[in-house]
Amino acid sequence: MRARAVRLAGTRGGFLVLYLLGAAIGRASVVDIDPLALVWPAAGLAVVWLITRPSTRSWLIDIPMITLVGLLVPVVLGLDVDVTLVLASSNLVAVLAVVYAVRRWSPETGQEGVPPTSSPTEMFGFLLAATVGSLVGVAFGALGYWAAGREISVEGVVVWWGRNVCGMIAVSATALLIVDRVRRGRPEAGANSGKAELALLFGATTALLLGDYATELPVSFLLPTVAVWAGSRFSPLVVAAHALFGGFGILWLTAVDHGPFANHGSDRTTILLAQLFIAMTLVIGLVLAAARQSRAALQADLLAQEREQSQELLTFARRAAHDLRNPLSVVESWTAELYDTLGADPDRQPPGATTMIAGIERATARMRTLVDDLLADAAARDRAPEHAVVDLQALVAEVAAEYDAEGLVRTHGPRSVTGDPVLIRQLFDNLIANALKYIRAGDLPDITIASHHQDDRVVVRAIDNGIGIPDGAHEWIFEPFRRAHDDSYPGTGLGLSTCRRIVERHGGTMRAYPREDGPGTVFEFDLPPAQATTTQPALTEVSA
Ligand code: ADP
């Protein structure tokens, strides 16, 4: 409780400092005798300050603080008291109106520090809130001017509004993205670009700005196209940083009478046009980044749902397998009994009886495989693992002998790993059985189990000379019930998912890829090494 109060007070202190800084920067941008500042970052900061607070109770302190700074800074900097009152109250009304509108139209923004880029709908809601909320504030301010007997032109009101909208969008969106990045501690999902591309992006922007300055051609109007590139490839925070970088460049160009906005009427109009341009560049990039992020989130959701469904299916199937074991044994033993009885007296055998019994036996054998695979899968997930030293060479030899495949399987590399002997046996059993099964008719299987030490692990590769796995299937074959070949190769589609589970339970990862030196597949995974390890320098033929 105390820690939370300290954290809240710390955040408030941080916002206060930033807000003071924003207000000072704003006042410093006043030109000539006009009381309106050209930029007003403080309003955007105040919005973030209020919408990120966990409860509206803390507003009882926050809002008076914002009001006080809004009043003090202009007075300290020498503005008339009546104008200060009008500007401070209009800013406060704008901030409160934007906060209210954000809560209505972009309800997730700010909650737990979520930036407006969480989805395109949130983003549009946020833009609308900034625009409408700022209009309310400016209308209030214009009325205040009128009530104080001061004059303000229509151009002045429009500039005021535009300035506030731009400030709100640029400053609040960027500040929220920074808050989000700090809270997360890692970059957002969905960005797929590297450092070289990032350097190219900023390089291209710099080239446009300098090109504009050097050639007198306003080529920096092309900045929105660079923003499209940023939005479709980079995280929203990078997009915002890029837009602000370009924005400062545009402001600099405008100040030195270059760029697309130089010499367009008064300073105020020029700066407003430049600000609108910056805000537009930012919005283009952020909307694109938001769309890309929400698509990535949707895909992740769908994948998670699919996983959950297949998990439920597995749980159900495991229970069913458990219950099927006994009746299946009964069918198997009665079938064997029937076969013996009929075989004992061939004269009394009805025609086709042996074929029918063989059919029953085939079907029960398939069912037995499914039941066994499901129970093996359950064991791979639920079994409390033992930690023992497992001799890989002996294990592979045993498994090979079970499949009458002595001489077809070779081991190579470290002999021992640490793990659960039952699970590790199941892993090698599945892999060797598959390597013997998925082979072209007439080909002799040739299987190598090669291993080596790498970073405190034993990396094992099971290499076969079989029919291989179709392109694009090397990852999904590890999902339960997924099969990449037709029913001429019998199977349940559970073996590899069980294998990966076993490897994961030993702290490793497993993948499959095509063999480079000929047809066949490589299954690669890693297991914990045995404490005392011995290496096998040469290929060793497994004998039973
Ligand atoms: P199954 O019971 O179908 O063999 P697995 O989970 O063991 O189930 O394998 C999933 C799919 O991966 C198989 O149906 C097959 O299409 C493919 N596969 C597995 N091992 C191999 C291999 N050694 N060579 C080629 N394809 C394989």
Coordinates of C-alpha atoms and ligand atoms in Angstrom, one line a residue:
M1 CA 0.0 0.0 0.0
R2 CA 2.8 2.4 1.0
A3 CA 4.9 1.3 -1.9
R4 CA 2.0 2.1 -4.2
A5 CA 1.4 5.5 -2.7
V6 CA 5.2 6.3 -3.1
R7 CA 5.0 5.1 -6.7
L8 CA 1.9 7.3 -7.4
A9 CA 3.6 10.3 -5.8
G10 CA 6.8 9.6 -7.9
T11 CA 4.8 9.5 -11.1
R12 CA 3.0 12.7 -10.2
G13 CA 6.3 14.4 -9.5
G14 CA 7.6 13.2 -12.9
F15 CA 4.6 14.5 -14.7
L16 CA 4.8 17.8 -12.9
V17 CA 8.4 18.3 -14.0
L18 CA 7.5 17.4 -17.6
Y19 CA 4.4 19.6 -17.5
L20 CA 6.4 22.6 -16.3
L21 CA 8.9 21.9 -19.0
G22 CA 6.2 21.7 -21.7
A23 CA 4.6 24.9 -20.5
A24 CA 7.9 26.7 -20.5
I25 CA 8.7 25.5 -24.0
G26 CA 5.2 26.6 -25.1
R27 CA 5.7 30.1 -23.6
A28 CA 9.1 30.3 -25.2
S29 CA 7.5 29.8 -28.6
V30 CA 5.4 33.0 -28.3
V31 CA 6.2 35.3 -31.2
D32 CA 6.2 39.1 -30.9
I33 CA 3.5 40.4 -28.6
D34 CA 0.9 37.7 -29.4
P35 CA -0.1 35.9 -26.2
L36 CA -0.7 32.6 -28.0
A37 CA 2.2 30.2 -28.0
L38 CA 3.0 28.6 -31.4
V39 CA 3.4 25.1 -29.8
W40 CA 1.8 23.9 -26.7
P41 CA 3.2 20.5 -25.6
A42 CA 1.9 20.9 -22.0
A43 CA -1.7 20.1 -23.0
G44 CA -0.7 16.7 -24.5
L45 CA 1.3 15.9 -21.4
A46 CA -1.6 16.8 -19.1
V47 CA -3.9 14.5 -21.0
V48 CA -1.4 11.6 -20.5
W49 CA -0.9 12.5 -16.9
L50 CA -4.7 12.2 -16.2
I51 CA -5.6 9.2 -18.4
T52 CA -2.8 7.0 -17.1
R53 CA -3.8 7.5 -13.4
P54 CA -5.2 4.2 -12.0
S55 CA -8.1 5.9 -10.3
T56 CA -9.9 9.2 -10.8
R57 CA -9.5 9.9 -7.0
S58 CA -5.9 11.0 -7.6
W59 CA -7.3 13.7 -10.0
L60 CA -8.3 15.6 -6.8
I61 CA -4.6 16.5 -6.5
D62 CA -3.5 16.3 -10.2
I63 CA -6.1 18.8 -11.6
P64 CA -5.3 21.6 -9.1
M65 CA -1.6 21.0 -9.8
I66 CA -2.2 21.3 -13.6
T67 CA -4.3 24.4 -13.0
L68 CA -1.7 26.0 -10.8
V69 CA 1.2 25.5 -13.2
G70 CA -1.1 26.7 -16.1
L71 CA -1.6 29.9 -14.1
L72 CA 1.9 30.4 -12.7
V73 CA 4.1 29.9 -15.8
P74 CA 2.4 32.7 -17.9
V75 CA 2.3 35.1 -15.0
V76 CA 6.0 34.5 -14.1
L77 CA 6.8 35.0 -17.8
G78 CA 5.0 38.4 -17.7
L79 CA 1.6 37.8 -19.3
D80 CA -1.4 40.0 -18.2
V81 CA -3.5 38.4 -15.5
D82 CA -6.8 38.4 -17.5
V83 CA -5.2 36.8 -20.5
T84 CA -3.4 34.3 -18.3
L85 CA -6.8 33.4 -16.7
V86 CA -8.4 32.9 -20.1
L87 CA -5.5 30.8 -21.5
A88 CA -5.1 28.7 -18.4
S89 CA -8.9 28.0 -18.0
S90 CA -9.2 27.3 -21.8
N91 CA -6.3 24.8 -21.6
L92 CA -7.8 23.1 -18.6
V93 CA -11.2 22.8 -20.3
A94 CA -9.4 21.4 -23.4
V95 CA -7.5 18.8 -21.3
L96 CA -10.6 17.7 -19.4
A97 CA -12.7 17.5 -22.6
V98 CA -10.0 15.5 -24.4
V99 CA -9.7 13.1 -21.4
Y100 CA -13.5 12.7 -21.2
A101 CA -13.6 12.1 -25.0
V102 CA -10.7 9.6 -24.9
R103 CA -12.5 7.6 -22.2
R104 CA -15.6 7.4 -24.4
W105 CA -14.2 6.9 -27.9
S106 CA -10.8 5.3 -27.2
P107 CA -11.6 3.5 -24.0
E108 CA -8.5 1.3 -23.8
T109 CA -6.0 4.2 -24.4
G110 CA -4.2 5.1 -21.2
Q111 CA -5.6 2.2 -19.2
E112 CA -2.5 0.4 -17.7
G113 CA -0.5 2.7 -20.0
V114 CA -1.9 1.3 -23.3
P115 CA -1.0 3.5 -26.2
P116 CA -3.7 4.5 -28.8
T117 CA -2.0 2.3 -31.3
S118 CA -3.5 -0.9 -29.8
S119 CA -6.0 -1.0 -32.7
P120 CA -7.1 1.3 -35.6
T121 CA -10.5 1.9 -33.9
E122 CA -8.7 3.1 -30.7
M123 CA -6.5 5.2 -32.8
F124 CA -9.3 6.9 -34.7
G125 CA -11.2 7.4 -31.4
F126 CA -8.1 9.1 -30.0
L127 CA -7.7 11.4 -33.0
L128 CA -11.4 12.3 -32.8
A129 CA -11.1 13.0 -29.0
A130 CA -8.1 15.2 -29.5
T131 CA -9.8 17.2 -32.3
V132 CA -13.2 17.6 -30.6
G133 CA -11.8 18.1 -27.1
S134 CA -9.4 20.8 -28.4
L135 CA -12.3 22.5 -30.2
V136 CA -14.3 22.7 -26.9
G137 CA -11.2 24.2 -25.1
V138 CA -10.7 26.8 -27.9
A139 CA -14.4 27.8 -28.0
F140 CA -14.2 28.3 -24.2
G141 CA -11.1 30.4 -24.7
A142 CA -12.6 32.5 -27.5
L143 CA -15.6 33.3 -25.2
G144 CA -13.2 34.2 -22.5
Y145 CA -11.4 36.6 -24.7
W146 CA -14.7 38.2 -25.7
A147 CA -15.8 38.4 -22.0
A148 CA -12.5 40.0 -21.0
G149 CA -13.0 42.6 -23.8
R150 CA -10.0 41.4 -25.8
E151 CA -10.0 40.8 -29.5
I152 CA -9.1 37.6 -31.3
S153 CA -9.3 37.1 -35.0
V154 CA -10.9 34.0 -36.7
E155 CA -7.4 33.1 -38.0
G156 CA -6.2 33.3 -34.4
V157 CA -8.9 30.9 -33.2
V158 CA -8.2 28.4 -36.0
V159 CA -4.5 28.5 -35.3
W160 CA -5.1 28.0 -31.7
W161 CA -7.3 25.0 -32.3
G162 CA -4.9 23.5 -34.9
R163 CA -2.0 24.0 -32.6
N164 CA -3.8 22.3 -29.7
V165 CA -4.9 19.3 -31.8
C166 CA -1.3 18.8 -33.2
G167 CA 0.2 19.1 -29.7
M168 CA -2.3 16.7 -28.2
I169 CA -1.8 14.1 -30.9
A170 CA 2.0 14.3 -31.2
V171 CA 2.8 14.7 -27.5
S172 CA 0.2 12.4 -26.0
A173 CA 0.7 9.6 -28.5
T174 CA 4.4 9.7 -28.2
A175 CA 4.4 9.9 -24.4
L176 CA 1.9 7.0 -24.1
L177 CA 4.1 4.9 -26.4
I178 CA 7.1 5.7 -24.2
V179 CA 5.1 4.8 -21.0
D180 CA 4.1 1.5 -22.7
R181 CA 7.7 0.7 -23.8
V182 CA 9.0 1.4 -20.3
R183 CA 6.3 -0.7 -18.7
R184 CA 6.7 -3.6 -21.1
G185 CA 10.5 -3.5 -21.0
R186 CA 10.7 -4.9 -24.5
P187 CA 9.6 -3.8 -28.0
E188 CA 6.1 -4.3 -29.2
A189 CA 5.2 -7.4 -31.2
G190 CA 4.7 -7.2 -34.9
A191 CA 7.7 -5.1 -35.9
N192 CA 9.9 -7.1 -38.3
S193 CA 12.7 -4.8 -39.3
G194 CA 16.3 -4.6 -38.4
K195 CA 18.9 -2.0 -37.5
A196 CA 20.1 -1.5 -41.0
E197 CA 16.6 -0.7 -42.2
L198 CA 16.2 1.7 -39.3
A199 CA 19.4 3.5 -40.3
L200 CA 18.1 3.6 -43.9
L201 CA 14.8 5.1 -42.8
F202 CA 16.4 7.9 -40.8
G203 CA 19.0 8.3 -43.5
A204 CA 16.3 8.8 -46.2
T205 CA 14.5 11.4 -44.0
T206 CA 17.7 13.3 -43.3
A207 CA 18.5 13.2 -47.1
L208 CA 15.0 14.7 -47.9
L209 CA 15.5 17.5 -45.3
L210 CA 19.0 18.4 -46.3
G211 CA 18.1 18.0 -50.0
D212 CA 15.3 20.5 -49.5
Y213 CA 17.7 22.9 -47.8
A214 CA 20.5 22.5 -50.4
T215 CA 18.4 22.6 -53.6
E216 CA 15.7 25.1 -52.6
L217 CA 13.2 22.5 -53.9
P218 CA 10.5 21.6 -51.3
V219 CA 11.3 17.9 -51.5
S220 CA 10.5 17.3 -47.8
F221 CA 6.8 17.2 -48.8
L222 CA 7.6 13.6 -49.6
L223 CA 8.0 12.8 -45.8
P224 CA 4.5 11.1 -45.6
T225 CA 5.7 8.4 -48.0
V226 CA 8.6 7.7 -45.7
A227 CA 6.0 7.6 -42.9
V228 CA 4.2 4.9 -44.8
W229 CA 7.4 2.9 -44.9
A230 CA 7.9 3.4 -41.2
G231 CA 4.3 2.5 -40.4
S232 CA 4.4 -0.7 -42.3
R233 CA 7.7 -2.0 -41.0
F234 CA 8.5 -0.5 -37.5
S235 CA 7.0 -0.4 -34.1
P236 CA 4.7 2.5 -33.2
L237 CA 7.4 4.0 -31.0
V238 CA 9.9 4.1 -33.8
V239 CA 7.2 5.5 -36.1
A240 CA 6.5 8.3 -33.5
A241 CA 10.3 9.0 -33.1
H242 CA 10.7 9.2 -36.8
A243 CA 7.7 11.5 -37.3
L244 CA 9.0 13.8 -34.6
F245 CA 12.5 13.8 -36.1
G246 CA 11.1 14.7 -39.5
G247 CA 8.9 17.2 -37.7
F248 CA 11.8 19.1 -36.1
G249 CA 13.5 19.1 -39.5
I250 CA 10.4 20.7 -41.1
L251 CA 10.2 23.3 -38.3
W252 CA 13.9 24.1 -38.8
L253 CA 13.4 24.4 -42.5
T254 CA 10.5 26.7 -42.0
A255 CA 12.4 28.8 -39.5
V256 CA 15.2 29.3 -42.1
D257 CA 12.7 30.1 -44.9
H258 CA 13.0 26.8 -46.7
G259 CA 10.8 23.8 -47.2
P260 CA 7.2 23.5 -48.4
F261 CA 5.8 25.9 -45.7
A262 CA 8.1 28.9 -46.0
N263 CA 6.6 32.2 -46.9
H264 CA 2.9 31.3 -46.5
G265 CA 1.5 34.4 -44.8
S266 CA 2.0 35.1 -41.2
D267 CA 4.4 33.2 -38.9
R268 CA 1.4 31.8 -37.1
T269 CA -0.2 30.3 -40.2
T270 CA 3.2 29.0 -41.5
I271 CA 3.9 27.2 -38.2
L272 CA 0.3 25.9 -38.0
L273 CA 0.7 24.4 -41.5
A274 CA 4.0 22.9 -40.5
Q275 CA 2.4 21.4 -37.4
L276 CA -0.5 20.0 -39.3
F277 CA 1.9 18.4 -41.7
I278 CA 3.9 16.8 -38.9
A279 CA 0.7 15.6 -37.2
M280 CA -0.5 14.1 -40.5
T281 CA 2.8 12.3 -41.0
L282 CA 2.6 10.9 -37.5
V283 CA -1.0 9.8 -37.9
I284 CA -0.3 8.1 -41.2
G285 CA 2.5 6.1 -39.7
L286 CA 0.7 5.3 -36.4
V287 CA -2.5 4.2 -38.1
L288 CA -0.5 1.8 -40.3
A289 CA 1.5 0.5 -37.4
A290 CA -1.7 0.1 -35.4
A291 CA -3.3 -1.9 -38.2
R292 CA -0.3 -4.1 -38.5
Q293 CA -0.1 -4.6 -34.7
S294 CA -3.8 -5.5 -34.3
R295 CA -3.5 -8.0 -37.2
A296 CA -0.5 -9.6 -35.4
A297 CA -2.4 -9.7 -32.1
L298 CA -5.4 -11.3 -33.9
Q299 CA -3.2 -13.9 -35.4
A300 CA -1.7 -14.6 -32.0
D301 CA -5.2 -14.9 -30.5
L302 CA -6.3 -17.3 -33.2
L303 CA -3.2 -19.4 -32.7
A304 CA -3.8 -19.5 -28.9
Q305 CA -7.4 -20.4 -29.5
E306 CA -6.4 -23.2 -31.9
R307 CA -3.9 -24.5 -29.3
E308 CA -6.5 -24.4 -26.6
Q309 CA -9.0 -26.3 -28.7
S310 CA -6.4 -29.0 -29.6
Q311 CA -5.5 -29.1 -25.9
E312 CA -9.1 -29.7 -25.0
L313 CA -9.4 -32.4 -27.7
L314 CA -6.3 -34.1 -26.4
T315 CA -7.6 -34.1 -22.8
F316 CA -10.9 -35.6 -24.0
A317 CA -9.1 -38.1 -26.2
R318 CA -6.8 -39.2 -23.4
R319 CA -9.8 -39.8 -21.1
A320 CA -11.5 -41.7 -23.8
A321 CA -8.3 -43.7 -24.5
H322 CA -8.1 -44.6 -20.8
D323 CA -11.7 -45.9 -20.8
L324 CA -11.3 -47.7 -24.1
R325 CA -8.3 -49.8 -23.0
N326 CA -10.3 -52.5 -21.2
P327 CA -13.1 -53.1 -23.8
L328 CA -10.4 -53.1 -26.5
S329 CA -8.5 -55.8 -24.6
V330 CA -11.7 -57.8 -24.4
V331 CA -12.4 -57.5 -28.1
E332 CA -8.8 -58.5 -28.9
S333 CA -8.9 -61.6 -26.7
W334 CA -12.4 -62.7 -27.9
T335 CA -11.2 -62.3 -31.5
A336 CA -8.1 -64.5 -30.8
E337 CA -10.4 -67.0 -29.1
L338 CA -12.8 -67.0 -32.1
Y339 CA -9.9 -67.5 -34.4
D340 CA -8.6 -70.5 -32.4
T341 CA -12.1 -72.1 -32.1
L342 CA -12.8 -71.8 -35.9
G343 CA -9.3 -72.9 -36.8
A344 CA -9.6 -76.0 -34.7
D345 CA -12.5 -77.3 -36.9
P346 CA -11.9 -76.0 -40.5
D347 CA -15.0 -78.0 -41.8
R348 CA -17.4 -76.0 -39.7
Q349 CA -15.9 -72.6 -40.6
P350 CA -18.4 -70.3 -42.4
P351 CA -17.1 -69.0 -45.7
G352 CA -14.9 -65.9 -45.5
A353 CA -14.6 -66.2 -41.7
T354 CA -10.8 -65.9 -41.7
T355 CA -10.9 -62.7 -43.8
M356 CA -13.5 -61.2 -41.5
I357 CA -11.5 -62.0 -38.4
A358 CA -8.3 -60.6 -40.1
G359 CA -10.4 -57.4 -40.7
I360 CA -11.4 -57.2 -37.1
E361 CA -7.8 -57.7 -36.0
R362 CA -6.5 -55.0 -38.3
A363 CA -9.1 -52.5 -37.0
T364 CA -8.4 -53.4 -33.3
A365 CA -4.6 -53.0 -34.0
R366 CA -5.2 -49.5 -35.4
M367 CA -7.3 -48.7 -32.4
R368 CA -4.7 -50.1 -30.1
T369 CA -2.0 -47.8 -31.7
L370 CA -4.3 -44.8 -31.2
V371 CA -5.0 -45.7 -27.6
D372 CA -1.2 -46.4 -26.9
D373 CA -0.2 -43.1 -28.6
L374 CA -2.7 -41.1 -26.6
L375 CA -1.6 -42.7 -23.4
A376 CA 2.1 -42.2 -24.3
D377 CA 1.3 -38.5 -25.0
A378 CA -0.5 -38.2 -21.6
A379 CA 2.6 -39.7 -20.0
A380 CA 4.9 -37.3 -21.8
R381 CA 2.9 -34.4 -20.4
D382 CA 2.0 -35.6 -16.9
R383 CA 4.7 -38.0 -15.8
A384 CA 6.8 -36.8 -12.9
P385 CA 10.2 -37.0 -14.6
E386 CA 13.1 -38.9 -13.1
H387 CA 16.7 -37.6 -13.5
A388 CA 19.0 -40.4 -14.5
V389 CA 22.0 -40.9 -16.8
V390 CA 20.7 -42.4 -20.0
D391 CA 23.2 -44.2 -22.3
L392 CA 22.1 -43.1 -25.8
Q393 CA 24.0 -45.8 -27.6
A394 CA 22.5 -48.6 -25.5
L395 CA 19.0 -47.1 -25.8
V396 CA 19.2 -46.7 -29.6
A397 CA 20.4 -50.3 -29.9
E398 CA 17.5 -51.6 -27.8
V399 CA 14.9 -49.6 -29.8
A400 CA 16.5 -50.7 -33.1
A401 CA 16.4 -54.3 -32.0
E402 CA 12.8 -54.0 -31.1
Y403 CA 12.1 -53.0 -34.8
D404 CA 14.4 -55.7 -36.2
A405 CA 16.5 -52.8 -37.5
E406 CA 19.9 -53.7 -36.1
G407 CA 22.5 -52.5 -38.6
L408 CA 20.2 -49.8 -40.0
V409 CA 20.7 -47.4 -37.2
R410 CA 24.1 -45.8 -36.3
T411 CA 25.0 -43.6 -33.4
H412 CA 27.7 -40.9 -33.4
G413 CA 28.9 -38.5 -30.7
P414 CA 28.5 -38.3 -26.9
R415 CA 26.9 -41.4 -25.4
S416 CA 25.1 -40.1 -22.4
V417 CA 22.5 -37.5 -21.5
T418 CA 20.6 -36.8 -18.2
G419 CA 16.8 -37.3 -18.2
D420 CA 13.9 -39.5 -17.7
P421 CA 14.7 -42.9 -19.1
V422 CA 11.1 -43.8 -20.0
L423 CA 10.4 -40.5 -21.8
I424 CA 13.7 -40.5 -23.6
R425 CA 13.1 -44.0 -24.8
Q426 CA 9.7 -43.0 -26.0
L427 CA 11.3 -40.0 -27.9
F428 CA 13.8 -42.3 -29.7
D429 CA 11.2 -45.0 -30.3
N430 CA 9.0 -42.5 -32.1
L431 CA 11.8 -41.1 -34.2
I432 CA 13.2 -44.4 -35.2
A433 CA 9.8 -45.9 -35.9
N434 CA 9.0 -42.9 -38.2
A435 CA 12.3 -43.1 -40.0
L436 CA 11.7 -46.8 -40.7
K437 CA 8.0 -46.1 -41.7
Y438 CA 8.4 -43.0 -44.0
I439 CA 10.6 -44.6 -46.6
R440 CA 10.2 -45.3 -50.3
A441 CA 9.1 -48.9 -51.0
G442 CA 12.2 -50.9 -51.9
D443 CA 14.7 -48.4 -50.2
L444 CA 16.8 -49.7 -47.3
P445 CA 16.4 -47.3 -44.3
D446 CA 19.7 -45.7 -43.2
I447 CA 19.3 -43.8 -39.9
T448 CA 22.0 -41.9 -38.0
I449 CA 21.6 -40.6 -34.5
A450 CA 24.4 -38.0 -34.3
S451 CA 25.1 -35.9 -31.2
H452 CA 27.6 -33.2 -30.0
H453 CA 28.1 -31.0 -27.0
Q454 CA 27.0 -27.3 -27.4
D455 CA 26.6 -24.7 -24.7
D456 CA 26.1 -27.1 -21.8
R457 CA 23.7 -29.2 -23.8
V458 CA 23.8 -32.3 -25.9
V459 CA 22.4 -31.6 -29.4
V460 CA 21.1 -34.7 -31.1
R461 CA 20.2 -35.1 -34.7
A462 CA 18.1 -38.0 -36.0
I463 CA 18.9 -38.2 -39.7
D464 CA 17.0 -40.5 -42.1
N465 CA 17.0 -41.2 -45.8
G466 CA 13.2 -41.4 -46.1
I467 CA 10.6 -39.6 -48.2
G468 CA 11.1 -36.3 -46.5
I469 CA 8.5 -33.8 -45.2
P470 CA 6.7 -31.5 -47.7
D471 CA 7.9 -27.9 -47.8
G472 CA 6.1 -25.7 -45.3
A473 CA 5.1 -28.7 -43.1
H474 CA 8.3 -28.9 -41.0
E475 CA 6.8 -26.9 -38.1
W476 CA 3.1 -27.9 -38.1
I477 CA 3.9 -31.7 -38.1
F478 CA 4.7 -31.1 -34.4
E479 CA 1.0 -30.2 -33.6
P480 CA -1.1 -33.1 -32.4
F481 CA -3.1 -35.0 -35.0
R482 CA -1.4 -33.3 -37.9
R483 CA -0.1 -35.6 -40.6
A484 CA 1.8 -34.6 -43.8
H485 CA 1.4 -37.9 -45.7
D486 CA -1.6 -40.0 -46.8
D487 CA -3.0 -43.1 -45.1
S488 CA -0.7 -45.4 -47.1
Y489 CA 1.6 -44.6 -44.2
P490 CA -0.4 -45.5 -41.1
G491 CA -0.2 -43.3 -38.1
T492 CA -2.1 -41.1 -35.6
G493 CA -0.3 -37.8 -36.0
L494 CA 0.6 -37.8 -32.3
G495 CA 4.2 -39.1 -32.2
L496 CA 6.0 -35.9 -33.0
S497 CA 3.9 -33.7 -30.7
T498 CA 4.8 -36.2 -27.9
C499 CA 8.5 -36.0 -28.9
R500 CA 8.5 -32.2 -28.8
R501 CA 6.8 -32.3 -25.4
I502 CA 9.4 -34.7 -24.0
V503 CA 12.3 -32.5 -25.3
E504 CA 10.6 -29.4 -23.8
R505 CA 10.2 -31.1 -20.5
H506 CA 13.9 -31.6 -20.6
G507 CA 14.4 -27.9 -21.1
G508 CA 15.2 -28.2 -24.9
T509 CA 13.7 -27.4 -28.2
M510 CA 13.0 -29.6 -31.2
R511 CA 12.7 -28.8 -34.9
A512 CA 12.8 -30.7 -38.3
Y513 CA 14.4 -29.7 -41.5
P514 CA 15.2 -31.3 -44.8
R515 CA 18.5 -33.2 -45.3
E516 CA 20.9 -31.2 -47.4
D517 CA 23.0 -34.1 -48.8
G518 CA 20.1 -36.1 -50.3
P519 CA 16.5 -37.1 -49.6
G520 CA 15.4 -37.5 -46.0
T521 CA 14.8 -35.5 -42.9
V522 CA 16.8 -34.3 -39.9
F523 CA 15.1 -34.0 -36.5
E524 CA 17.2 -31.8 -34.2
F525 CA 16.7 -31.4 -30.4
D526 CA 18.8 -30.9 -27.3
L527 CA 18.9 -32.6 -24.0
P528 CA 20.9 -32.1 -20.7
P529 CA 24.3 -33.7 -20.7
A530 CA 25.3 -36.4 -18.3
Q531 CA 27.7 -35.2 -15.6
A532 CA 30.6 -37.4 -16.8
T533 CA 30.5 -37.5 -20.6
T534 CA 32.5 -39.7 -23.0
T535 CA 32.7 -39.0 -26.7
Q536 CA 32.6 -41.4 -29.6
P537 CA 35.0 -40.2 -32.2
A538 CA 33.8 -42.4 -35.1
L539 CA 30.5 -43.6 -36.4
T540 CA 29.3 -46.6 -34.5
E541 CA 27.1 -49.3 -35.8
V542 CA 24.4 -50.3 -33.4
S543 CA 24.2 -54.0 -32.6
A544 CA 21.5 -55.4 -30.4
Ligands
ADP1 P1 2.3 -40.4 -37.3 O1 1.7 -41.2 -36.3 O2 1.4 -39.9 -38.4 O3 3.6 -40.9 -37.8 P2 3.9 -38.2 -36.1 O4 3.4 -37.2 -35.2 O5 5.0 -39.1 -35.6 O6 2.6 -39.0 -36.5 O7 4.3 -37.5 -37.4 C1 3.5 -36.5 -37.9 C2 3.7 -36.5 -39.5 O8 5.0 -36.0 -39.8 C3 3.6 -37.8 -40.1 O9 2.2 -38.1 -40.4 C4 4.4 -37.7 -41.4 O10 3.6 -37.0 -42.4 C5 5.5 -36.7 -40.9 N1 6.8 -37.4 -40.5 C6 7.2 -37.8 -39.3 N2 8.4 -38.3 -39.3 C7 8.8 -38.4 -40.6 C8 9.9 -38.8 -41.3 N3 11.0 -39.4 -40.6 N4 10.0 -38.7 -42.6 C9 9.0 -38.1 -43.3 N5 7.9 -37.6 -42.7 C10 7.7 -37.8 -41.4

